[in-house]
PDB file of C-alpha atoms in Angstrom:
ATOM      1  CA  MET A   4      -3.721  15.455 -12.007  1.00 49.00           C
ATOM      2  CA  THR A   5      -6.983  17.529 -10.734  1.00 49.00           C
ATOM      3  CA  ALA A   6      -6.576  17.599  -6.797  1.00 54.00           C
ATOM      4  CA  ASP A   7      -7.704  14.428  -6.619  1.00 60.00           C
ATOM      5  CA  ARG A   8      -7.959  11.726  -9.475  1.00 66.00           C
ATOM      6  CA  PRO A   9      -5.383  11.616 -12.142  1.00 64.00           C
ATOM      7  CA  VAL A  10      -6.604  12.987 -15.821  1.00 63.00           C
ATOM      8  CA  PRO A  11      -6.754  10.927 -18.105  1.00 64.00           C
ATOM      9  CA  LEU A  12      -4.317  10.123 -21.186  1.00 58.00           C
ATOM     10  CA  PRO A  13      -5.893  12.214 -24.121  1.00 60.00           C
ATOM     11  CA  ASN A  14      -5.877  10.464 -27.633  1.00 63.00           C
ATOM     12  CA  LEU A  15      -2.920  10.853 -29.352  1.00 59.00           C
ATOM     13  CA  GLY A  16      -3.028   8.323 -32.652  1.00 62.00           C
ATOM     14  CA  GLY A  17       0.199   6.304 -32.641  1.00 63.00           C
ATOM     15  CA  SER A  18       2.107   9.235 -32.280  1.00 72.00           C
ATOM     16  CA  GLU A  19       5.682  10.115 -30.598  1.00 73.00           C
ATOM     17  CA  LEU A  20       4.028  12.485 -28.170  1.00 70.00           C
ATOM     18  CA  ARG A  21       1.944   8.500 -27.496  1.00 69.00           C
ATOM     19  CA  LYS A  22       4.099   6.970 -26.708  1.00 74.00           C
ATOM     20  CA  LEU A  23       5.633  10.363 -24.524  1.00 72.00           C
ATOM     21  CA  ALA A  24       3.113  10.963 -22.961  1.00 72.00           C
ATOM     22  CA  GLN A  25       2.448   6.899 -22.046  1.00 73.00           C
ATOM     23  CA  ALA A  26       5.896   7.177 -21.412  1.00 78.00           C
ATOM     24  CA  LEU A  27       5.015   9.226 -18.593  1.00 78.00           C
ATOM     25  CA  GLU A  28       2.167   8.078 -17.184  1.00 78.00           C
ATOM     26  CA  SER A  29       3.719   5.051 -16.328  1.00 79.00           C
ATOM     27  CA  MET A  30       6.439   6.462 -14.271  1.00 80.00           C
ATOM     28  CA  ARG A  31       3.758   8.998 -12.684  1.00 78.00           C
ATOM     29  CA  LEU A  32       2.781   4.897 -11.309  1.00 77.00           C
ATOM     30  CA  LYS A  33       5.700   3.871 -10.026  1.00 76.00           C
ATOM     31  CA  LEU A  34       5.685   7.455  -8.582  1.00 75.00           C
ATOM     32  CA  GLU A  35       2.786   7.124  -7.180  1.00 78.00           C
ATOM     33  CA  GLY A  36       3.748   2.827  -5.181  1.00 74.00           C
ATOM     34  CA  LYS A  37       6.587   4.231  -4.642  1.00 76.00           C
ATOM     35  CA  ASN A  38       5.405   6.812  -2.097  1.00 77.00           C
ATOM     36  CA  ALA A  39       2.149   4.924  -0.790  1.00 77.00           C
ATOM     37  CA  ILE A  40       5.047   2.367   0.158  1.00 77.00           C
ATOM     38  CA  GLU A  41       7.255   5.093   2.344  1.00 80.00           C
ATOM     39  CA  ASN A  42       3.897   6.528   3.187  1.00 81.00           C
ATOM     40  CA  TYR A  43       3.311   2.661   4.556  1.00 81.00           C
ATOM     41  CA  ILE A  44       6.624   2.379   6.256  1.00 81.00           C
ATOM     42  CA  TYR A  45       7.023   5.588   7.432  1.00 83.00           C
ATOM     43  CA  ALA A  46       3.463   4.290   9.860  1.00 84.00           C
ATOM     44  CA  LEU A  47       4.458   1.209  10.730  1.00 84.00           C
ATOM     45  CA  THR A  48       7.967   2.356  11.783  1.00 85.00           C
ATOM     46  CA  HIS A  49       6.382   5.382  13.938  1.00 85.00           C
ATOM     47  CA  GLU A  50       3.483   2.573  14.417  1.00 87.00           C
ATOM     48  CA  LEU A  51       6.740   1.002  16.269  1.00 88.00           C
ATOM     49  CA  LYS A  52       8.499   4.562  18.017  1.00 90.00           C
ATOM     50  CA  SER A  53       5.804   4.691  20.079  1.00 91.00           C
ATOM     51  CA  PRO A  54       5.991   1.463  22.263  1.00 92.00           C
ATOM     52  CA  LEU A  55       9.849   1.157  22.436  1.00 93.00           C
ATOM     53  CA  ALA A  56      10.005   4.220  23.814  1.00 94.00           C
ATOM     54  CA  ALA A  57       8.459   3.111  26.391  1.00 94.00           C
ATOM     55  CA  ILE A  58       9.346   0.039  26.966  1.00 95.00           C
ATOM     56  CA  ARG A  59      12.467   2.128  27.567  1.00 95.00           C
ATOM     57  CA  GLY A  60      11.558   4.427  30.081  1.00 95.00           C
ATOM     58  CA  ALA A  61      10.113   1.477  31.903  1.00 96.00           C
ATOM     59  CA  ALA A  62      13.429  -0.448  31.791  1.00 95.00           C
ATOM     60  CA  GLU A  63      15.230   3.164  32.541  1.00 96.00           C
ATOM     61  CA  ILE A  64      12.898   3.284  35.497  1.00 95.00           C
ATOM     62  CA  LEU A  65      12.956  -0.019  36.968  1.00 96.00           C
ATOM     63  CA  ARG A  66      16.718  -0.306  36.067  1.00 96.00           C
ATOM     64  CA  GLU A  67      17.292   2.523  40.024  1.00 96.00           C
ATOM     65  CA  ALA A  68      14.898  -0.427  41.772  1.00 96.00           C
ATOM     66  CA  PRO A  69      11.910   1.250  42.118  1.00 96.00           C
ATOM     67  CA  PRO A  70       9.563   0.013  45.132  1.00 96.00           C
ATOM     68  CA  PRO A  71       7.708  -3.568  44.083  1.00 96.00           C
ATOM     69  CA  GLU A  72       4.549  -2.363  43.142  1.00 96.00           C
ATOM     70  CA  VAL A  73       5.433   0.174  41.191  1.00 96.00           C
ATOM     71  CA  ALA A  74       8.290  -2.210  39.761  1.00 96.00           C
ATOM     72  CA  ALA A  75       5.104  -4.738  38.850  1.00 97.00           C
ATOM     73  CA  ARG A  76       3.209  -1.676  37.506  1.00 96.00           C
ATOM     74  CA  PHE A  77       6.269  -0.887  34.585  1.00 96.00           C
ATOM     75  CA  THR A  78       6.885  -4.710  33.847  1.00 96.00           C
ATOM     76  CA  ARG A  79       3.236  -4.290  33.422  1.00 96.00           C
ATOM     77  CA  ASN A  80       3.933  -2.039  30.688  1.00 95.00           C
ATOM     78  CA  ILE A  81       6.863  -3.624  28.843  1.00 96.00           C
ATOM     79  CA  LEU A  82       4.446  -6.462  28.383  1.00 96.00           C
ATOM     80  CA  ALA A  83       1.602  -5.133  27.494  1.00 95.00           C
ATOM     81  CA  GLN A  84       4.188  -2.597  25.185  1.00 94.00           C
ATOM     82  CA  ASN A  85       5.762  -6.020  23.681  1.00 94.00           C
ATOM     83  CA  ALA A  86       2.445  -7.509  22.168  1.00 94.00           C
ATOM     84  CA  ARG A  87       1.341  -4.729  21.163  1.00 92.00           C
ATOM     85  CA  MET A  88       4.891  -4.753  18.484  1.00 91.00           C
ATOM     86  CA  GLN A  89       4.827  -8.161  18.085  1.00 92.00           C
ATOM     87  CA  SER A  90       0.861  -8.156  17.099  1.00 91.00           C
ATOM     88  CA  LEU A  91       1.841  -5.082  14.315  1.00 88.00           C
ATOM     89  CA  VAL A  92       5.446  -7.544  13.319  1.00 88.00           C
ATOM     90  CA  GLU A  93       1.780 -10.024  12.615  1.00 88.00           C
ATOM     91  CA  ASN A  94       0.430  -8.309  11.045  1.00 85.00           C
ATOM     92  CA  LEU A  95       2.918  -7.019   8.854  1.00 83.00           C
ATOM     93  CA  LEU A  96       3.603 -10.541   7.963  1.00 85.00           C
ATOM     94  CA  GLN A  97       0.356 -11.596   7.475  1.00 84.00           C
ATOM     95  CA  GLN A  98       0.065  -8.599   5.101  1.00 80.00           C
ATOM     96  CA  ALA A  99       3.280  -9.764   2.830  1.00 76.00           C
ATOM     97  CA  ARG A 100       2.275 -13.096   3.505  1.00 78.00           C
ATOM     98  CA  LEU A 101      -1.868 -12.208   1.425  1.00 74.00           C
ATOM     99  CA  GLU A 102       0.695  -9.879  -0.879  1.00 70.00           C
ATOM    100  CA  ASN A 103       2.234 -12.502  -2.481  1.00 70.00           C
ATOM    101  CA  ARG A 104      -0.761 -15.027  -3.347  1.00 70.00           C
ATOM    102  CA  LEU A 105      -2.274 -13.113  -5.074  1.00 62.00           C
ATOM    103  CA  GLU A 106      -0.900 -13.574  -8.598  1.00 65.00           C
ATOM    104  CA  ILE A 107      -3.035 -12.759 -12.348  1.00 67.00           C
ATOM    105  CA  ALA A 108      -3.969 -15.917 -14.505  1.00 73.00           C
ATOM    106  CA  ARG A 109      -2.684 -15.045 -18.454  1.00 78.00           C
ATOM    107  CA  ARG A 110      -5.703 -17.090 -19.703  1.00 82.00           C
ATOM    108  CA  PRO A 111      -7.249 -16.047 -23.663  1.00 84.00           C
ATOM    109  CA  VAL A 112     -10.244 -13.399 -23.437  1.00 79.00           C
ATOM    110  CA  PRO A 113     -13.152 -14.069 -26.671  1.00 80.00           C
ATOM    111  CA  VAL A 114     -12.376 -10.451 -27.967  1.00 78.00           C
ATOM    112  CA  ALA A 115     -15.446 -11.572 -30.403  1.00 78.00           C
ATOM    113  CA  GLU A 116     -17.571 -12.393 -28.510  1.00 79.00           C
ATOM    114  CA  LEU A 117     -17.064 -10.317 -26.355  1.00 75.00           C
ATOM    115  CA  PHE A 118     -17.719  -7.486 -29.307  1.00 72.00           C
ATOM    116  CA  HIS A 119     -21.003  -9.347 -31.005  1.00 74.00           C
ATOM    117  CA  ARG A 120     -22.095  -8.474 -26.232  1.00 75.00           C
ATOM    118  CA  LEU A 121     -22.295  -4.885 -26.454  1.00 73.00           C
ATOM    119  CA  PRO A 122     -24.659  -2.370 -27.439  1.00 74.00           C
ATOM    120  CA  ARG A 123     -25.081  -1.652 -30.602  1.00 69.00           C
ATOM    121  CA  SER A 124     -23.971   1.954 -29.543  1.00 64.00           C
ATOM    122  CA  ALA A 125     -20.633   1.228 -27.714  1.00 68.00           C
ATOM    123  CA  ARG A 126     -19.960  -0.953 -29.971  1.00 63.00           C
ATOM    124  CA  SER A 127     -20.478   1.731 -33.428  1.00 71.00           C
ATOM    125  CA  ARG A 128     -18.289   4.740 -31.359  1.00 73.00           C
ATOM    126  CA  TRP A 129     -15.072   1.877 -30.569  1.00 68.00           C
ATOM    127  CA  ARG A 130     -15.111   1.560 -34.760  1.00 74.00           C
ATOM    128  CA  ARG A 131     -15.024   4.869 -34.646  1.00 76.00           C
ATOM    129  CA  LYS A 132     -11.905   5.318 -33.174  1.00 73.00           C
ATOM    130  CA  LYS A 133     -10.856   2.381 -34.703  1.00 67.00           C
TER     131      LYS A 133
END
């Protein structure tokens, strides 16, 4: 891997080394996906903790029976933070629904037709690699 992106696998033919390199690449991709999920969950929990802390603080102040104008302000704060949390949860659920709808459909690919549509130079390079 370079600083910004992974280095492509070298062409190692059908050797054991190639199989090992492919297995390592597969493992790296799975770990990247796992890290992305962990980062997303961390950011989401942080976003949910902020309104929870504000609600808790406002509730503690309201427990002390402050003057009506102070109580009204903290009640509005609780309602605003609740709306913020509700929005975060709704966005998360919407994203989950969208991700569950995405499917990759397998279908036959006309390889010969695609091959003949390639420019002549690309076909000759492909034949040399085979």
